[in-house]
Amino acid sequence: MKESGRKQGAMSPCAACKLLRRRCAQDCVFAPYFPADEPQKFASVHKVFGASNVNKMLQELPEDQRSDAVSSMVYEANARVRDPVYGCVGAISSLQQQIDVLQTQLALAQAEVVHMRMVQLPSTSNPASNTINSTENKQHIMSINGSQTKSFFTMDMVVDHHHQPNMGESLWSC
């Protein structure tokens, strides 16, 4: 058995037994996962799940799955301590909202690239008409749906004035 929660030679109780104020037995189910030097780890798990429930869950699992289960319980317990109502579901929801916002921003950036390339396509035959009022285009593209948005990059960074892509070519190829 792992001796991660105990000092060499001396029997130091694991964080669980220390918090529960009991003797830490040689076959303590908590000792490998809640070492004495990480008391907050068990404290949050105990606060959310209770020692008896954690003990039951660990006893029912094969030893090779217990470490992952403890990691999940610690993550969920810490999320519950931070947000008692939503827990890790709140964190997942927040991350999903960030993904949605970033996907929208990516779609807008890709639309800007397509728009700029379409604006340049008809003017390739006449190099003199290749001059585009970049300030006007930036203002036009930045005011999408009537709301002002901050552009992540300038159009000069996006548009390659020397390379006209084939229709089958990726928009992001350099």
Coordinates of C-alpha atoms in Angstrom, one line a residue:
M1 CA 0.0 0.0 0.0
K2 CA 1.1 3.5 -0.7
E3 CA 2.5 5.4 2.3
S4 CA 2.0 8.9 0.8
G5 CA 0.1 10.3 3.8
R6 CA 2.5 9.0 6.4
K7 CA 6.1 10.0 7.4
Q8 CA 8.9 7.5 7.2
G9 CA 9.2 5.5 10.4
A10 CA 6.4 7.4 12.3
M11 CA 2.7 6.9 11.7
S12 CA 1.3 10.3 10.8
P13 CA -2.4 10.4 10.3
C14 CA -3.7 11.2 6.9
A15 CA -5.6 14.5 6.4
A16 CA -9.0 12.6 6.7
C17 CA -8.2 10.9 10.0
K18 CA -6.7 14.1 11.3
L19 CA -9.8 16.1 10.5
L20 CA -12.1 13.4 11.8
R21 CA -9.8 13.0 15.0
R22 CA -9.4 9.3 14.7
R23 CA -6.5 6.9 14.6
C24 CA -5.3 6.3 11.1
A25 CA -5.1 2.5 10.5
Q26 CA -2.6 0.8 8.3
D27 CA -5.4 0.0 5.8
C28 CA -7.0 3.4 5.9
V29 CA -8.9 3.9 2.7
F30 CA -8.3 7.7 2.8
A31 CA -4.5 7.7 3.4
P32 CA -3.4 7.2 -0.2
Y33 CA -5.6 10.0 -1.6
F34 CA -5.6 12.5 1.3
P35 CA -2.1 13.0 2.5
A36 CA -1.4 14.8 5.8
D37 CA 0.3 17.7 4.0
E38 CA -2.9 18.5 2.0
P39 CA -5.6 19.0 4.7
Q40 CA -7.8 21.4 2.6
K41 CA -8.2 18.7 0.0
F42 CA -10.2 16.4 2.4
A43 CA -11.8 19.3 4.2
S44 CA -13.7 20.5 1.1
V45 CA -14.6 16.9 0.1
H46 CA -15.8 16.2 3.6
K47 CA -17.8 19.5 3.7
V48 CA -19.7 18.6 0.4
F49 CA -19.9 14.8 0.4
G50 CA -19.3 13.7 4.0
A51 CA -16.7 11.3 5.2
S52 CA -19.1 8.3 5.3
N53 CA -20.2 8.8 1.7
V54 CA -16.6 9.3 0.5
N55 CA -15.6 6.1 2.4
K56 CA -18.5 4.1 0.8
M57 CA -17.7 5.4 -2.7
L58 CA -14.0 4.5 -2.4
Q59 CA -14.8 1.1 -0.9
E60 CA -17.1 0.2 -3.9
L61 CA -14.5 1.2 -6.5
P62 CA -11.6 -0.9 -7.7
E63 CA -8.3 0.5 -6.4
D64 CA -7.2 1.5 -9.9
Q65 CA -10.2 3.8 -10.3
R66 CA -10.1 5.4 -6.8
S67 CA -7.5 8.1 -7.6
D68 CA -9.6 9.4 -10.5
A69 CA -12.7 9.3 -8.3
V70 CA -11.0 11.3 -5.6
S71 CA -9.8 13.9 -8.2
S72 CA -13.3 14.3 -9.4
M73 CA -14.7 14.6 -5.9
V74 CA -12.1 17.2 -5.0
Y75 CA -12.9 19.2 -8.2
E76 CA -16.6 19.0 -7.6
A77 CA -16.2 19.9 -3.9
N78 CA -14.0 22.9 -4.7
A79 CA -16.5 24.1 -7.3
R80 CA -19.4 23.7 -4.8
V81 CA -17.5 25.7 -2.2
R82 CA -16.9 28.5 -4.7
D83 CA -20.5 28.3 -6.1
P84 CA -22.9 26.5 -3.8
V85 CA -25.8 26.6 -6.2
Y86 CA -24.3 25.5 -9.5
G87 CA -21.0 23.9 -8.6
C88 CA -19.0 22.7 -11.6
V89 CA -22.1 23.0 -13.8
G90 CA -21.7 26.8 -13.4
A91 CA -18.1 26.5 -14.4
I92 CA -19.0 24.4 -17.5
S93 CA -21.8 26.8 -18.4
S94 CA -19.4 29.8 -18.2
L95 CA -16.8 28.0 -20.3
Q96 CA -19.5 27.1 -22.9
Q97 CA -20.6 30.8 -23.1
Q98 CA -16.9 31.7 -23.7
I99 CA -16.7 29.2 -26.5
D100 CA -19.9 30.6 -28.0
V101 CA -18.5 34.1 -27.9
L102 CA -15.2 33.0 -29.4
Q103 CA -16.9 31.1 -32.2
T104 CA -19.0 34.2 -33.0
Q105 CA -15.8 36.3 -33.1
L106 CA -14.1 33.7 -35.3
A107 CA -17.1 33.7 -37.7
L108 CA -17.0 37.5 -37.8
A109 CA -13.3 37.5 -38.5
Q110 CA -13.7 34.9 -41.3
A111 CA -16.6 37.0 -42.8
E112 CA -14.3 40.0 -42.7
V113 CA -11.6 38.1 -44.6
V114 CA -14.2 36.9 -47.2
H115 CA -15.6 40.4 -47.5
M116 CA -12.2 42.0 -48.1
R117 CA -11.2 39.4 -50.6
M118 CA -14.5 39.9 -52.5
V119 CA -13.9 43.6 -52.5
Q120 CA -10.4 43.1 -54.0
L121 CA -11.4 40.5 -56.6
P122 CA -13.1 42.8 -59.2
S123 CA -10.3 45.4 -58.9
T124 CA -7.5 43.0 -59.8
S125 CA -7.6 44.0 -63.5
N126 CA -7.0 47.6 -62.7
P127 CA -4.1 48.2 -60.3
A128 CA -5.0 51.8 -59.8
S129 CA -8.4 50.9 -58.4
N130 CA -6.7 48.5 -55.9
T131 CA -6.5 51.4 -53.4
I132 CA -9.2 50.9 -50.8
N133 CA -10.0 53.4 -48.1
S134 CA -8.9 51.2 -45.2
T135 CA -10.4 53.5 -42.5
E136 CA -13.8 53.4 -44.2
N137 CA -13.7 49.6 -44.5
K138 CA -12.6 49.1 -40.9
Q139 CA -15.4 51.3 -39.7
H140 CA -17.9 49.5 -41.9
I141 CA -16.8 46.1 -40.7
M142 CA -16.6 47.1 -37.1
S143 CA -20.2 48.3 -37.0
I144 CA -21.9 45.0 -37.5
N145 CA -25.6 44.8 -36.6
G146 CA -25.5 48.4 -35.4
S147 CA -23.2 47.7 -32.5
Q148 CA -19.6 48.8 -32.3
T149 CA -17.2 45.9 -31.8
K150 CA -13.5 46.0 -31.2
S151 CA -11.6 44.3 -34.0
F152 CA -9.0 41.8 -32.9
F153 CA -6.7 42.7 -35.8
T154 CA -6.5 45.4 -38.5
M155 CA -7.5 44.6 -42.0
D156 CA -4.0 45.3 -43.2
M157 CA -3.0 42.2 -41.2
V158 CA -5.7 40.1 -42.8
V159 CA -5.6 41.0 -46.4
D160 CA -2.6 39.9 -48.4
H161 CA -2.3 42.4 -51.2
H162 CA 0.0 40.3 -53.3
H163 CA -1.8 36.9 -53.2
Q164 CA -5.2 36.2 -54.6
P165 CA -6.5 32.8 -53.4
N166 CA -8.1 30.2 -55.6
M167 CA -11.7 29.5 -54.7
G168 CA -10.8 26.0 -53.3
E169 CA -8.0 27.4 -51.2
S170 CA -8.4 27.8 -47.4
L171 CA -9.0 31.3 -46.2
W172 CA -6.3 30.9 -43.5
S173 CA -3.5 29.5 -45.6
C174 CA -0.5 31.7 -45.8

